[in-house]
Amino acid sequence: MNAESKVTTGHLQRAAYLYIRQSTLRQVMENTESTERQYALRRRAVALGWPDERIVVIDHDQGQSGASTIDREGFQRLVADVGLGKAGIVMGLEVSRLARNCADWHRLLEICALTHCLILDEDGLYDPGHFNDRLLLGLKGAMSEAELHVLKARLVGGVINKAQRGELKMPIPVGLVYQEDQRVVLDPDQQVQQSLRVFFATFERVGSAWATVQTFRREGLKFPKRGQAGSGEIAWQELTHPITLDTLHNPRYAGAFCFGRTRSWKDAEGKYHCQQLPRDQWRFLKQNAHPGYVTWEQFLANQERLLQNQQARGGDRKAGPPREGPALLQGLVLCGKCGRTMTIRYHHRFGRLTPDYVCARNCVEKSEPVCQCIPGGDIDAGVGQLLVQSVTPLALEVALNVQSELQARLAEADRLRQQQVQRAQYEVDRARVRYMRVDPNNRLVADTLEAQWNEKLRLLAQAKEDCEKQHRTDSAQLTDEQKARILALAADFPKLWQDPKTPDRDRKRMARLLLEDVTLQRDQDILVQLRFKGGAIQQLRLPLPKAAWALRKTKPEIVAEIDRLLDTHTEEEVAHILNERGWRSSAGNLFSRPMVHMLRHCYHMKTRFTRLQARGLLTAQQIGPMIGSVTSRVNYWRKVGVLKGMKFGEGNKYLYYKPTETEVDQIHQRRLKRGANAHGAQPSI
Ligand SMILES: [Zn+2]
């Protein structure tokens, strides 16, 4: 069947679709011949009988890869129009490349067959409705996909082979450069080298990325960065936190070649995703591949340090301002188990407000059990004592000595800043020379160069001023008088700390001036790790505090004494005696009758009553008949001194010794006498 016989009037009534595409923008720019060939197909369509105005050109997808239909608006429109039966023929250069993906391609063929749409490329005209044509087109599609795969495999394979040998040329960070023989060496620019060395030394000293940034800013140091791509020039910028982290995480600075530190993929919507991989999943890592600024061991130590910092900070570290409550470590405590900030819970204990340090994040967010809860009273006391011990004249003396040593190190930083000024001077000179060389008649160029020269002059002035200012601050040494005042502080500190009139908030402020953070961990005992400002670390181990009941338990010697005293005294008297002796309850209170009563009851001691009874003393009811009188008068005879008794409770609670015969007689005598006095009136007894 020849080409013309496949084209029917039905086809010609519909439109012809010319699909034009170049996979990459570069091809669009450079490979114009291919575009020409694609437009030449248009002429073939005219030859086959399509009128010029019914030829639709789809060229939205220039610069889009054919590996998938996503984002290829043009291809999607083509498929839609073919499906709606608008297309009589679809044209493309090597049509199989319409879709470099078999699934897309077969779907297009299927739709073309259903809507009786023809397909045309440089090799010929096909009718997907015919089995042979369909087979051929299917094969072409498969070949095209395979071609793409082989192409990719070759390219990637080459890259991977080179990477495996550590020879792949990859962008390298500032401070390292490629030599002519493609070997990586340290940047020959001494200022750049020096900056990176100072950078790594600073991190080593201060131990955190943030503190490194602060140090650089404080000392007015700049960090190098590559200028415009390909120019090879170095620009100087302020050090920032992201740059610091990038630099510390980059293994190239440790002289290691690495490849495949990230994984990237395209999702169903055609979006690119990139993910950092952990070190053990990097594709290639070759240590000692080239010179570096730190050793591999140092690099690993830095990584470890950064990780620890991250854990110590936790996700949500917020040290709010000191508040009124007595918890000394408010805003400073971190949980030793999970690294989160611990919060404070106050409660009353023995009439005072005492803090508990609680890691309750899990509890609040996920209603899981509290991570750990540690009573804070002892911790605050321990930390306070440690602070008082730390701020001693000796410790301050050492600190002042270190300070003067640091002063010596500042000279190094000063030299770096001088270099910055020198470089600025050099830039000015160069700009001046460029301006001088230009033809003064060429106003446009001369003006631009003059502006550049002015700008460089401004930068030079700025660099000079910065350098001067920093130099003045650095060289401000402590005078002897200032030193003496600092040393005097050491003597005042314990006094101020222990003074009960010092408000809690001020004590907290002092703690914050000295401490960076405090990590608490509860195990067999409580481990308190204090990180002082400046990096010093101290550790305290405190016993677990006793439970509330154990704290309130009365000492056994007090119980024994109460037991002994009850033989001879009432409960009220016992309380009085204990207080006289200066003894106090475990809660620090004075003893009272109810307390002694309660203790006697709890410890199953005999009552005073039983004790007296055991010694043969009798109740008023028992005594009454013996003396021939009513019960209520028995106490009267004790009061007037005839009967003897012992007190066992409040008021008139007495037990009585058995009256002797003499005593009974006495009572009778006195009763008779009183009867006579009352002129025969019946005595009331
Ligand atoms: Zn925790």
CSV table of N, CA and C in Angstrom, one decimal, residues 433-546:
chain,number,residue,atom,x,y,z
A,433,VAL,N,44.0,51.9,37.7
A,433,VAL,CA,44.7,51.6,36.4
A,433,VAL,C,43.8,51.4,35.3
A,434,ARG,N,42.7,50.6,35.5
A,434,ARG,CA,41.7,50.4,34.5
A,434,ARG,C,41.1,51.7,33.9
A,435,TYR,N,40.8,52.6,34.9
A,435,TYR,CA,40.3,53.9,34.5
A,435,TYR,C,41.2,54.7,33.7
A,436,MET,N,42.5,54.7,34.1
A,436,MET,CA,43.5,55.4,33.4
A,436,MET,C,43.7,55.0,32.0
A,437,ARG,N,43.6,53.6,31.8
A,437,ARG,CA,43.9,53.1,30.5
A,437,ARG,C,42.9,53.4,29.4
A,438,VAL,N,41.6,53.6,29.9
A,438,VAL,CA,40.5,53.7,28.9
A,438,VAL,C,40.6,55.1,28.2
A,439,ASP,N,40.2,55.0,27.0
A,439,ASP,CA,40.2,56.2,26.1
A,439,ASP,C,39.2,57.2,26.8
A,440,PRO,N,39.7,58.4,27.1
A,440,PRO,CA,38.8,59.3,27.8
A,440,PRO,C,37.6,59.8,27.0
A,441,ASN,N,37.7,59.6,25.6
A,441,ASN,CA,36.6,60.0,24.8
A,441,ASN,C,35.5,59.0,24.9
A,442,ASN,N,35.8,57.8,25.2
A,442,ASN,CA,34.8,56.8,25.4
A,442,ASN,C,34.1,57.0,26.7
A,443,ARG,N,33.2,58.0,26.7
A,443,ARG,CA,32.6,58.4,28.0
A,443,ARG,C,31.9,57.3,28.7
A,444,LEU,N,31.2,56.5,27.9
A,444,LEU,CA,30.3,55.5,28.5
A,444,LEU,C,31.1,54.5,29.4
A,445,VAL,N,32.2,54.0,28.8
A,445,VAL,CA,33.1,53.1,29.6
A,445,VAL,C,33.8,53.8,30.7
A,446,ALA,N,34.3,55.0,30.4
A,446,ALA,CA,35.1,55.8,31.4
A,446,ALA,C,34.2,56.1,32.6
A,447,ASP,N,32.9,56.4,32.4
A,447,ASP,CA,32.1,56.7,33.5
A,447,ASP,C,31.9,55.5,34.4
A,448,THR,N,31.6,54.3,33.8
A,448,THR,CA,31.4,53.1,34.5
A,448,THR,C,32.7,52.8,35.3
A,449,LEU,N,33.8,52.9,34.7
A,449,LEU,CA,35.1,52.6,35.4
A,449,LEU,C,35.3,53.6,36.5
A,450,GLU,N,35.0,54.8,36.3
A,450,GLU,CA,35.1,55.8,37.4
A,450,GLU,C,34.3,55.4,38.6
A,451,ALA,N,33.0,55.1,38.3
A,451,ALA,CA,32.1,54.7,39.3
A,451,ALA,C,32.7,53.5,40.1
A,452,GLN,N,33.2,52.5,39.4
A,452,GLN,CA,33.8,51.3,40.0
A,452,GLN,C,35.0,51.8,40.9
A,453,TRP,N,35.8,52.7,40.4
A,453,TRP,CA,36.9,53.2,41.2
A,453,TRP,C,36.5,53.8,42.5
A,454,ASN,N,35.4,54.7,42.4
A,454,ASN,CA,34.9,55.3,43.6
A,454,ASN,C,34.4,54.3,44.6
A,455,GLU,N,33.7,53.3,44.1
A,455,GLU,CA,33.1,52.2,44.9
A,455,GLU,C,34.3,51.5,45.7
A,456,LYS,N,35.3,51.2,45.0
A,456,LYS,CA,36.5,50.5,45.6
A,456,LYS,C,37.1,51.4,46.7
A,457,LEU,N,37.1,52.7,46.4
A,457,LEU,CA,37.7,53.7,47.4
A,457,LEU,C,36.9,53.7,48.6
A,458,ARG,N,35.5,53.6,48.4
A,458,ARG,CA,34.6,53.6,49.6
A,458,ARG,C,34.9,52.4,50.4
A,459,LEU,N,35.0,51.2,49.7
A,459,LEU,CA,35.2,49.9,50.4
A,459,LEU,C,36.6,50.0,51.2
A,460,LEU,N,37.6,50.6,50.6
A,460,LEU,CA,38.9,50.7,51.3
A,460,LEU,C,38.7,51.5,52.6
A,461,ALA,N,38.0,52.6,52.4
A,461,ALA,CA,37.9,53.5,53.6
A,461,ALA,C,37.2,52.7,54.7
A,462,GLN,N,36.1,52.0,54.3
A,462,GLN,CA,35.4,51.2,55.2
A,462,GLN,C,36.2,50.1,55.9
A,463,ALA,N,37.0,49.4,55.1
A,463,ALA,CA,37.9,48.4,55.7
A,463,ALA,C,38.9,49.0,56.7
A,464,LYS,N,39.4,50.1,56.3
A,464,LYS,CA,40.4,50.8,57.2
A,464,LYS,C,39.8,51.1,58.5
A,465,GLU,N,38.5,51.7,58.4
A,465,GLU,CA,37.9,52.1,59.6
A,465,GLU,C,37.5,50.9,60.5
A,466,ASP,N,37.0,49.9,59.9
A,466,ASP,CA,36.7,48.6,60.7
A,466,ASP,C,37.9,48.1,61.4
A,467,CYS,N,39.0,48.1,60.7
A,467,CYS,CA,40.2,47.6,61.2
A,467,CYS,C,40.7,48.4,62.4
A,468,GLU,N,40.6,49.7,62.2
A,468,GLU,CA,41.0,50.6,63.3
A,468,GLU,C,40.2,50.4,64.6
A,469,LYS,N,38.9,50.4,64.3
A,469,LYS,CA,37.9,50.3,65.4
A,469,LYS,C,38.2,49.0,66.2
A,470,GLN,N,38.3,47.9,65.5
A,470,GLN,CA,38.5,46.6,66.1
A,470,GLN,C,39.8,46.6,66.9
A,471,HIS,N,40.8,47.2,66.3
A,471,HIS,CA,42.1,47.3,66.9
A,471,HIS,C,42.0,48.0,68.3
A,472,ARG,N,41.3,49.1,68.3
A,472,ARG,CA,41.2,49.9,69.5
A,472,ARG,C,40.5,49.0,70.6
A,473,THR,N,39.4,48.3,70.2
A,473,THR,CA,38.6,47.5,71.2
A,473,THR,C,39.5,46.4,71.8
A,474,ASP,N,40.2,45.7,70.8
A,474,ASP,CA,41.1,44.6,71.2
A,474,ASP,C,42.2,45.0,72.2
A,475,SER,N,42.7,46.2,71.9
A,475,SER,CA,43.9,46.6,72.7
A,475,SER,C,43.6,47.2,74.0
A,476,ALA,N,42.2,47.3,74.3
A,476,ALA,CA,41.8,47.9,75.6
A,476,ALA,C,42.1,46.9,76.7
A,477,GLN,N,43.3,47.0,77.3
A,477,GLN,CA,43.7,46.0,78.3
A,477,GLN,C,43.0,46.4,79.6
A,478,LEU,N,42.9,45.4,80.5
A,478,LEU,CA,42.3,45.7,81.8
A,478,LEU,C,43.4,46.5,82.7
A,479,THR,N,42.9,47.5,83.3
A,479,THR,CA,43.8,48.2,84.2
A,479,THR,C,43.9,47.5,85.5
A,480,ASP,N,44.9,47.8,86.3
A,480,ASP,CA,45.1,47.1,87.6
A,480,ASP,C,43.9,47.4,88.5
A,481,GLU,N,43.4,48.6,88.4
A,481,GLU,CA,42.2,49.0,89.2
A,481,GLU,C,41.0,48.1,88.9
A,482,GLN,N,40.8,47.9,87.6
A,482,GLN,CA,39.7,47.1,87.1
A,482,GLN,C,39.8,45.7,87.6
A,483,LYS,N,41.1,45.2,87.6
A,483,LYS,CA,41.3,43.8,88.0
A,483,LYS,C,41.0,43.7,89.5
A,484,ALA,N,41.4,44.7,90.3
A,484,ALA,CA,41.2,44.6,91.7
A,484,ALA,C,39.7,44.6,92.0
A,485,ARG,N,38.9,45.4,91.2
A,485,ARG,CA,37.5,45.4,91.4
A,485,ARG,C,36.8,44.1,91.1
A,486,ILE,N,37.4,43.4,90.0
A,486,ILE,CA,36.8,42.1,89.7
A,486,ILE,C,37.1,41.1,90.8
A,487,LEU,N,38.3,41.2,91.3
A,487,LEU,CA,38.7,40.2,92.4
A,487,LEU,C,37.9,40.5,93.6
A,488,ALA,N,37.5,41.7,93.9
A,488,ALA,CA,36.7,42.1,95.0
A,488,ALA,C,35.3,41.4,94.9
A,489,LEU,N,34.9,41.3,93.7
A,489,LEU,CA,33.6,40.7,93.4
A,489,LEU,C,33.5,39.3,94.0
A,490,ALA,N,34.6,38.6,93.9
A,490,ALA,CA,34.6,37.2,94.3
A,490,ALA,C,34.3,37.1,95.8
A,491,ALA,N,34.7,38.1,96.6
A,491,ALA,CA,34.5,38.1,98.0
A,491,ALA,C,33.0,38.4,98.3
A,492,ASP,N,32.4,39.3,97.4
A,492,ASP,CA,31.0,39.8,97.6
A,492,ASP,C,30.0,38.7,97.2
A,493,PHE,N,30.4,37.9,96.2
A,493,PHE,CA,29.4,37.0,95.6
A,493,PHE,C,28.8,36.1,96.6
A,494,PRO,N,29.6,35.3,97.4
A,494,PRO,CA,28.9,34.4,98.4
A,494,PRO,C,28.0,35.1,99.3
A,495,LYS,N,28.4,36.3,99.8
A,495,LYS,CA,27.6,37.1,100.7
A,495,LYS,C,26.3,37.4,100.1
A,496,LEU,N,26.3,37.9,98.9
A,496,LEU,CA,25.1,38.3,98.2
A,496,LEU,C,24.2,37.1,97.9
A,497,TRP,N,24.9,36.0,97.6
A,497,TRP,CA,24.1,34.7,97.2
A,497,TRP,C,23.3,34.2,98.4
A,498,GLN,N,24.0,34.2,99.6
A,498,GLN,CA,23.4,33.6,100.8
A,498,GLN,C,22.5,34.6,101.5
A,499,ASP,N,22.5,35.9,101.2
A,499,ASP,CA,21.7,36.8,101.9
A,499,ASP,C,20.2,36.5,101.6
A,500,PRO,N,19.4,36.2,102.7
A,500,PRO,CA,18.0,35.9,102.4
A,500,PRO,C,17.2,37.0,101.8
A,501,LYS,N,17.8,38.2,101.9
A,501,LYS,CA,17.1,39.4,101.4
A,501,LYS,C,17.2,39.5,99.8
A,502,THR,N,18.2,38.7,99.3
A,502,THR,CA,18.4,38.8,97.8
A,502,THR,C,17.2,38.1,97.2
A,503,PRO,N,16.5,38.8,96.3
A,503,PRO,CA,15.3,38.1,95.7
A,503,PRO,C,15.7,37.0,94.8
A,504,ASP,N,14.8,36.0,94.7
A,504,ASP,CA,15.0,34.8,93.9
A,504,ASP,C,15.4,35.2,92.4
A,505,ARG,N,14.8,36.2,91.9
A,505,ARG,CA,15.0,36.5,90.5
A,505,ARG,C,16.4,37.0,90.3
A,506,ASP,N,17.0,37.7,91.3
A,506,ASP,CA,18.4,38.2,91.1
A,506,ASP,C,19.3,37.0,91.2
A,507,ARG,N,19.0,36.0,92.1
A,507,ARG,CA,19.8,34.8,92.2
A,507,ARG,C,19.8,34.1,90.9
A,508,LYS,N,18.7,34.1,90.2
A,508,LYS,CA,18.6,33.4,88.9
A,508,LYS,C,19.4,34.1,87.9
A,509,ARG,N,19.3,35.4,88.0
A,509,ARG,CA,20.1,36.2,87.0
A,509,ARG,C,21.6,35.9,87.1
A,510,MET,N,22.0,35.8,88.4
A,510,MET,CA,23.5,35.5,88.6
A,510,MET,C,23.8,34.1,88.1
A,511,ALA,N,22.9,33.2,88.3
A,511,ALA,CA,23.1,31.8,87.8
A,511,ALA,C,23.2,31.8,86.3
A,512,ARG,N,22.4,32.6,85.6
A,512,ARG,CA,22.4,32.7,84.2
A,512,ARG,C,23.7,33.3,83.6
A,513,LEU,N,24.2,34.2,84.4
A,513,LEU,CA,25.4,34.9,84.0
A,513,LEU,C,26.6,33.9,84.0
A,514,LEU,N,26.5,32.9,84.9
A,514,LEU,CA,27.6,31.9,85.0
A,514,LEU,C,27.4,30.6,84.2
A,515,LEU,N,26.1,30.2,84.0
A,515,LEU,CA,25.8,28.9,83.5
A,515,LEU,C,25.2,29.0,82.1
A,516,GLU,N,25.7,28.1,81.2
A,516,GLU,CA,25.1,28.0,79.9
A,516,GLU,C,23.8,27.2,79.9
A,517,ASP,N,23.9,25.9,80.4
A,517,ASP,CA,22.7,25.1,80.7
A,517,ASP,C,23.1,24.0,81.7
A,518,VAL,N,22.0,23.4,82.2
A,518,VAL,CA,22.2,22.3,83.2
A,518,VAL,C,21.4,21.1,82.7
A,519,THR,N,22.0,20.0,82.6
A,519,THR,CA,21.3,18.8,82.1
A,519,THR,C,21.1,17.9,83.3
A,520,LEU,N,19.8,17.4,83.5
A,520,LEU,CA,19.5,16.5,84.6
A,520,LEU,C,19.1,15.2,84.1
A,521,GLN,N,19.6,14.2,84.8
A,521,GLN,CA,19.2,12.8,84.5
A,521,GLN,C,19.0,12.0,85.8
A,522,ARG,N,17.8,11.4,85.8
A,522,ARG,CA,17.5,10.6,87.1
A,522,ARG,C,17.7,9.2,86.8
A,523,ASP,N,18.5,8.5,87.7
A,523,ASP,CA,18.7,7.1,87.6
A,523,ASP,C,18.7,6.6,89.0
A,524,GLN,N,19.8,5.9,89.4
A,524,GLN,CA,19.9,5.5,90.8
A,524,GLN,C,20.1,6.7,91.7
A,525,ASP,N,20.8,7.7,91.1
A,525,ASP,CA,20.8,9.0,91.7
A,525,ASP,C,20.5,10.1,90.7
A,526,ILE,N,20.7,11.3,91.1
A,526,ILE,CA,20.5,12.4,90.1
A,526,ILE,C,21.8,12.9,89.6
A,527,LEU,N,22.0,12.8,88.3
A,527,LEU,CA,23.2,13.4,87.7
A,527,LEU,C,22.9,14.8,87.2
A,528,VAL,N,23.7,15.7,87.7
A,528,VAL,CA,23.5,17.1,87.3
A,528,VAL,C,24.8,17.5,86.6
A,529,GLN,N,24.6,17.9,85.3
A,529,GLN,CA,25.8,18.3,84.5
A,529,GLN,C,25.7,19.8,84.2
A,530,LEU,N,26.6,20.6,84.7
A,530,LEU,CA,26.5,22.0,84.5
A,530,LEU,C,27.5,22.4,83.4
A,531,ARG,N,27.0,23.2,82.5
A,531,ARG,CA,27.9,23.8,81.4
A,531,ARG,C,28.0,25.3,81.7
A,532,PHE,N,29.3,25.7,82.1
A,532,PHE,CA,29.5,27.1,82.4
A,532,PHE,C,29.6,27.9,81.1
A,533,LYS,N,29.4,29.2,81.2
A,533,LYS,CA,29.7,30.1,80.1
A,533,LYS,C,31.2,29.9,79.8
A,534,GLY,N,31.5,29.7,78.6
A,534,GLY,CA,32.9,29.5,78.2
A,534,GLY,C,33.3,28.1,78.1
A,535,GLY,N,32.3,27.2,78.4
A,535,GLY,CA,32.6,25.8,78.0
A,535,GLY,C,33.0,24.9,79.1
A,536,ALA,N,33.4,25.4,80.3
A,536,ALA,CA,33.8,24.5,81.4
A,536,ALA,C,32.6,23.6,81.8
A,537,ILE,N,32.9,22.4,82.2
A,537,ILE,CA,31.8,21.5,82.6
A,537,ILE,C,32.1,20.9,84.0
A,538,GLN,N,31.0,20.9,84.8
A,538,GLN,CA,31.1,20.4,86.1
A,538,GLN,C,30.0,19.3,86.3
A,539,GLN,N,30.2,18.4,87.2
A,539,GLN,CA,29.2,17.3,87.3
A,539,GLN,C,28.9,17.2,88.8
A,540,LEU,N,27.7,16.9,89.1
A,540,LEU,CA,27.3,16.7,90.5
A,540,LEU,C,26.4,15.5,90.6
A,541,ARG,N,26.6,14.7,91.6
A,541,ARG,CA,25.7,13.5,91.8
A,541,ARG,C,25.0,13.7,93.1
A,542,LEU,N,23.7,13.7,93.1
A,542,LEU,CA,22.9,14.0,94.3
A,542,LEU,C,22.0,12.7,94.5
A,543,PRO,N,21.9,12.3,95.8
A,543,PRO,CA,21.0,11.2,96.1
A,543,PRO,C,19.6,11.5,95.7
A,544,LEU,N,18.8,10.5,95.4
A,544,LEU,CA,17.4,10.7,95.1
A,544,LEU,C,16.7,11.3,96.4
A,545,PRO,N,15.9,12.3,96.3
A,545,PRO,CA,15.3,12.8,97.6
A,545,PRO,C,14.3,11.7,98.1
A,546,LYS,N,14.2,11.8,99.5
A,546,LYS,CA,13.3,10.8,100.1
A,546,LYS,C,11.8,11.1,99.7
